[in-house]
């Protein structure tokens, strides 16, 4: 699969996911990862998404 999803695209998707959870008392890392993964092909590298989510939202539980 060609890498058509740069880290910048993954960061944007993560920011979009964070926007969905704005106003929540707690934001969970796993929920953010799942929200991003819904926008990607099923075979996309989940570890890469987890790293980007952690970089963008290091305080997510």
Tab-separated table of C-alpha atoms in Angstrom:
chain	number	residue	atom	x	y	z
A	1	UNK	CA	0.000	0.000	0.000
A	2	UNK	CA	1.540	3.328	-0.970
A	3	UNK	CA	1.980	5.701	1.944
A	4	UNK	CA	-0.650	8.270	1.058
A	5	UNK	CA	-1.131	9.310	4.666
A	6	UNK	CA	1.678	11.528	5.889
A	7	UNK	CA	2.221	12.194	9.572
A	8	UNK	CA	0.703	15.626	8.955
A	9	UNK	CA	-2.516	13.980	7.750
A	10	UNK	CA	-2.501	11.728	10.824
A	11	UNK	CA	-1.966	14.759	13.074
A	12	UNK	CA	-4.895	16.540	11.413
A	13	UNK	CA	-7.105	13.487	11.923
A	14	UNK	CA	-6.013	13.389	15.566
A	15	UNK	CA	-6.891	17.066	16.023
A	16	UNK	CA	-10.284	16.348	14.457
A	17	UNK	CA	-10.778	13.499	16.942
A	18	UNK	CA	-9.770	15.756	19.829
A	19	UNK	CA	-12.363	18.253	18.660
A	20	UNK	CA	-15.015	15.522	18.885
A	21	UNK	CA	-14.089	14.986	22.534
A	22	UNK	CA	-13.846	18.665	23.492
A	23	UNK	CA	-15.762	19.326	26.676
A	24	UNK	CA	-15.255	15.804	28.012
A	25	UNK	CA	-13.631	15.564	31.441
A	26	UNK	CA	-11.262	12.848	30.258
A	27	UNK	CA	-10.028	11.886	26.827
A	28	UNK	CA	-8.778	8.348	26.357
A	29	UNK	CA	-5.857	7.491	24.113
A	30	UNK	CA	-7.623	4.382	22.805
A	31	UNK	CA	-10.709	6.357	21.820
A	32	UNK	CA	-8.584	8.833	19.866
A	33	UNK	CA	-6.748	6.023	18.104
A	34	UNK	CA	-10.056	4.399	17.146
A	35	UNK	CA	-11.448	7.705	15.876
A	36	UNK	CA	-8.385	8.182	13.644
A	37	UNK	CA	-8.359	4.557	12.473
A	38	UNK	CA	-11.971	4.904	11.243
A	39	UNK	CA	-10.643	7.265	8.563
A	40	UNK	CA	-7.919	4.904	7.365
A	41	UNK	CA	-7.815	1.609	5.500
A	42	UNK	CA	-8.194	-1.429	7.803
A	43	UNK	CA	-4.634	-2.593	7.121
A	44	UNK	CA	-3.109	0.757	8.113
A	45	UNK	CA	-0.252	0.616	10.648
A	46	UNK	CA	-1.992	1.001	14.018
A	47	UNK	CA	1.337	1.434	15.838
A	48	UNK	CA	2.078	4.486	13.702
A	49	UNK	CA	-1.328	5.980	14.534
A	50	UNK	CA	-0.739	5.324	18.240
A	51	UNK	CA	2.626	7.135	18.073
A	52	UNK	CA	1.124	10.168	16.323
A	53	UNK	CA	-1.818	10.310	18.739
A	54	UNK	CA	0.611	10.145	21.667
A	55	UNK	CA	2.681	12.989	20.160
A	56	UNK	CA	-0.384	15.174	19.606
A	57	UNK	CA	-2.231	14.305	22.836
A	58	UNK	CA	0.355	13.139	25.370
A	59	UNK	CA	-2.038	13.748	28.292
A	60	UNK	CA	-4.751	11.419	27.004
A	61	UNK	CA	-5.329	8.546	29.418
